[in-house]
mmCIF file of C-alpha atoms in Angstrom:
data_model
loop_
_atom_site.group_PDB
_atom_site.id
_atom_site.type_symbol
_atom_site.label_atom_id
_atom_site.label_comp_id
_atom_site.label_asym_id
_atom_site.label_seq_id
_atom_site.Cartn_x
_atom_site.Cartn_y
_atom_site.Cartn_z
ATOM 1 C CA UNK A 1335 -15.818 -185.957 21.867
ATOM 2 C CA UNK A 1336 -14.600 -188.156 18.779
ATOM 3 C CA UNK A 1337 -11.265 -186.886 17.848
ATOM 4 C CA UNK A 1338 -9.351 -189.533 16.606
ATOM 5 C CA UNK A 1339 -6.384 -190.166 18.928
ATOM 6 C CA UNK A 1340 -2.648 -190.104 17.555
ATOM 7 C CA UNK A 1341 0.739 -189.300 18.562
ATOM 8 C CA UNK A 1342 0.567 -185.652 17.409
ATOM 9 C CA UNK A 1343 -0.437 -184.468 21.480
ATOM 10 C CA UNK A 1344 -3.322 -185.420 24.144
ATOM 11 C CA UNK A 1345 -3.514 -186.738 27.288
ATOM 12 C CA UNK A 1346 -5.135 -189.512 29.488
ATOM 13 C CA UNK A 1347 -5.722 -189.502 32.762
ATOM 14 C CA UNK A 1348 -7.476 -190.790 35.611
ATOM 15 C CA UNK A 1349 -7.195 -190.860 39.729
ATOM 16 C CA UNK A 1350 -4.944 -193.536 41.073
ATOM 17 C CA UNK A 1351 -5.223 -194.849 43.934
ATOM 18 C CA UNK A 1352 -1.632 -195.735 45.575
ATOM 19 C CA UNK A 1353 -0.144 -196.840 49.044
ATOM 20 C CA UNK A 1354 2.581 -193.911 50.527
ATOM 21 C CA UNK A 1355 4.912 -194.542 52.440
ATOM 22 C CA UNK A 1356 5.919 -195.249 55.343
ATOM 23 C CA UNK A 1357 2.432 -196.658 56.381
ATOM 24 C CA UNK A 1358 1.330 -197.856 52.934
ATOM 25 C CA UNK A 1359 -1.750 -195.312 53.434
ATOM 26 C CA UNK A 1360 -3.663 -195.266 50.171
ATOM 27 C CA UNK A 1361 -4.167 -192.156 49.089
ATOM 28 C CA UNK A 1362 -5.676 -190.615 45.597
ATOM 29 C CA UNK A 1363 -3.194 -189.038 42.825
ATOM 30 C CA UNK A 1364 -3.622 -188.090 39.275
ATOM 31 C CA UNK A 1365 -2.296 -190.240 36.899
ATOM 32 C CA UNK A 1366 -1.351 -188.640 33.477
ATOM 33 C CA UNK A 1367 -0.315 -190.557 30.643
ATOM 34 C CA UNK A 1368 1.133 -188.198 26.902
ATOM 35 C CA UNK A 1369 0.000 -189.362 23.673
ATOM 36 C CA UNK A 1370 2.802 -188.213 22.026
ATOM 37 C CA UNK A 1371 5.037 -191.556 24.196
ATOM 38 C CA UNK A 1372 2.890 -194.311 22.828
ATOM 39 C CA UNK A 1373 4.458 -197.203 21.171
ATOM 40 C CA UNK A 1374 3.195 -199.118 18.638
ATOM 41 C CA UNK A 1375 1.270 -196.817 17.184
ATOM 42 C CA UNK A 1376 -0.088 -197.464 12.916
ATOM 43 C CA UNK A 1377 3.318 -195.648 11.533
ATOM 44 C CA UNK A 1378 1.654 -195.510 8.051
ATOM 45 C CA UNK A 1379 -1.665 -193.685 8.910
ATOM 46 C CA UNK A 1380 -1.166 -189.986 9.665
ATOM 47 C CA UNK A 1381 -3.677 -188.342 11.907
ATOM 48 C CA UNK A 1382 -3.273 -184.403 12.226
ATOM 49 C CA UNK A 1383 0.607 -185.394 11.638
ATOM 50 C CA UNK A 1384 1.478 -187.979 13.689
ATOM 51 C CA UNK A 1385 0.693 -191.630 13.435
ATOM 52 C CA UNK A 1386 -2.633 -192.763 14.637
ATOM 53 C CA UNK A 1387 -3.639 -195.263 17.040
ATOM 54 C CA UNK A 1388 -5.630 -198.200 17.429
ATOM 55 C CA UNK A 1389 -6.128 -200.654 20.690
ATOM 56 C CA UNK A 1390 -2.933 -202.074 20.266
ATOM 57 C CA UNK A 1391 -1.178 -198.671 21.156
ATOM 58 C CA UNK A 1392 -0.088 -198.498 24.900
ATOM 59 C CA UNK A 1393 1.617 -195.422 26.646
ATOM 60 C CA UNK A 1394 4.627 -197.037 28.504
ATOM 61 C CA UNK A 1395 4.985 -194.771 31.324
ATOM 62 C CA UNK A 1396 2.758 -192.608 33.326
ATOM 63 C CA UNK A 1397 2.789 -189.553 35.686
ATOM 64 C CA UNK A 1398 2.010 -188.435 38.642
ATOM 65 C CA UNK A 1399 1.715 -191.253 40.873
ATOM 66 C CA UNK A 1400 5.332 -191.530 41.882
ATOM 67 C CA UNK A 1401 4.923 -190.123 45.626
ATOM 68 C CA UNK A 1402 2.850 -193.603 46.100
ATOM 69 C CA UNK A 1403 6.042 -195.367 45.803
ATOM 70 C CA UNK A 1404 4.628 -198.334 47.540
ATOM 71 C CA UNK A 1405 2.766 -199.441 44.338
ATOM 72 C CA UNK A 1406 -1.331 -199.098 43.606
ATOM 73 C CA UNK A 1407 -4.111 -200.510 45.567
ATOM 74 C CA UNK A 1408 -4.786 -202.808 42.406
ATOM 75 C CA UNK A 1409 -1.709 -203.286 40.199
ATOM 76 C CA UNK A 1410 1.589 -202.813 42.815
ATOM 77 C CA UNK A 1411 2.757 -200.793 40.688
ATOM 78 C CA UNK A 1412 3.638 -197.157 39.919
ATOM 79 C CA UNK A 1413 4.051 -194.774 36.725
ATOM 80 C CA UNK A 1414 3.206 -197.943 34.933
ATOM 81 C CA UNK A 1415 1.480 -198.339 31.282
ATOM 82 C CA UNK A 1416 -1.706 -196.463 29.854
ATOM 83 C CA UNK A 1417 -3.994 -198.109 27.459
ATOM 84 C CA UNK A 1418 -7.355 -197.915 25.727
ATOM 85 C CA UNK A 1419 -9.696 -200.893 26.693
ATOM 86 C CA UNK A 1420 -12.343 -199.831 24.104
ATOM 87 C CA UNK A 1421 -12.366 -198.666 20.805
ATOM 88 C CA UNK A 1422 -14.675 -198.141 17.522
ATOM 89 C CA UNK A 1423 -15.127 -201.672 16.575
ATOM 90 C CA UNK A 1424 -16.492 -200.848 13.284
ATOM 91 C CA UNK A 1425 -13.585 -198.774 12.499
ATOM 92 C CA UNK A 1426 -10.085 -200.774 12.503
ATOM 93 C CA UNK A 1427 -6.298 -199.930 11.627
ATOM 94 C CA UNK A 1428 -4.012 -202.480 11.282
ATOM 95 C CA UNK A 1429 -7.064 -205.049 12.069
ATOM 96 C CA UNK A 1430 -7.824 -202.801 15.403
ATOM 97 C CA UNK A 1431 -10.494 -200.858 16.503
ATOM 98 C CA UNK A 1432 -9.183 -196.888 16.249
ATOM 99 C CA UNK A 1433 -9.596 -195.316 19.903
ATOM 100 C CA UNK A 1434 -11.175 -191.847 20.185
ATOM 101 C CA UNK A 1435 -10.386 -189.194 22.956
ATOM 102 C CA UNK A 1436 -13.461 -189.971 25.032
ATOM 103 C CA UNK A 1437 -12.727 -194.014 24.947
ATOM 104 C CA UNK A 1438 -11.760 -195.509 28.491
ATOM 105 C CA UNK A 1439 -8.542 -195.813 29.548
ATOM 106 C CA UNK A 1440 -6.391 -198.112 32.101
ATOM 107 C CA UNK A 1441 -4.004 -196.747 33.938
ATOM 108 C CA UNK A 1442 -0.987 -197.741 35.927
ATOM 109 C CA UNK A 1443 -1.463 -200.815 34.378
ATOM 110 C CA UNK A 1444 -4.742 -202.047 35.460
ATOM 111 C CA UNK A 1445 -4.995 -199.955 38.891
ATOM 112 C CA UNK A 1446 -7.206 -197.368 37.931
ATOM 113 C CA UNK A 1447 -10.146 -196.171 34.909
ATOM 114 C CA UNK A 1448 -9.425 -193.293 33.324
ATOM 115 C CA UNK A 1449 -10.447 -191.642 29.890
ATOM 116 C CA UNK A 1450 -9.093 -189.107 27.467
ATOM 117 C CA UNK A 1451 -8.689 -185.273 28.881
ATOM 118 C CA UNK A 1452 -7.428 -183.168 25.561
ATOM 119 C CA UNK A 1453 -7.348 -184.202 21.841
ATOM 120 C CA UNK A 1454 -4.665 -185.439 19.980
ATOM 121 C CA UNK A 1455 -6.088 -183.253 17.006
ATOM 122 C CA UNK A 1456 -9.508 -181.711 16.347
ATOM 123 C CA UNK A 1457 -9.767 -182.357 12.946
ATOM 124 C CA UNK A 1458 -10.521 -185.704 12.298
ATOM 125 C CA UNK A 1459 -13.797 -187.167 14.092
ATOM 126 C CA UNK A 1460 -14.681 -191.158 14.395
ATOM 127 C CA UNK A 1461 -18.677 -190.846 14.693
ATOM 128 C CA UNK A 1462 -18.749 -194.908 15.143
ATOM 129 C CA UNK A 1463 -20.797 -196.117 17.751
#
């Protein structure tokens, strides 16, 4: 899938892998991160209504890992920041590559790889390679 992410909906998400207390056992949660939170996003560029977004754009809070309160395996942390690490490089806003539904994510900060799970909007398509 192709759909060009934006702030109009969507989600990212991706298994994170956090310690639980009172052992610091790691154990496996999904981590969700909502389109609709991320900050900077390219305010002048609507996509299906919302403003679209490019690798700059970073979710600042995630879901779902919380009961691993002792942080993730990787990062220490939890509920941290999603992001897009790739991107159509041929296709930039604002001097960044756009990011599509299907483009890898990081969540909880760098603890865990994740990619998109619903579109933003299903009208506009990015066929870049």
């Amino acid at each position: 899938m192709v759909m060009v992410n934006s702030s109009s909906g969507g989600a990212n998400d991706a298994v994170c892998v956090n310690k639980t207390p009172p052992f610091g056992v790691p154990v496996a949660y999904d981590n969700n991160a909502q389109r609709t939170q991320a900050i900077p996003n390219v305010s002048n560029i609507l996509t299906g209504g919302a403003p679209t977004h490019n690798l700059a754009t970073l979710i600042p809070v995630t879901r779902g890992d919380a009961p691993g309160s002792m942080g993730g395996v990787v990062s220490g942390t939890v509920c941290s920041t999603s992001r897009n690490i790739n991107g159509a490089n041929t296709v930039l806003l604002h001097g960044m590559p756009t990011t599509r539904m299907t483009d890898p994510t990081q969540q909880n900060a760098n603890n865990a790889i994740g990619t998109g799970t619903s579109p933003s909007q299903t009208h506009i398509l990015n066929l870049a390679p």
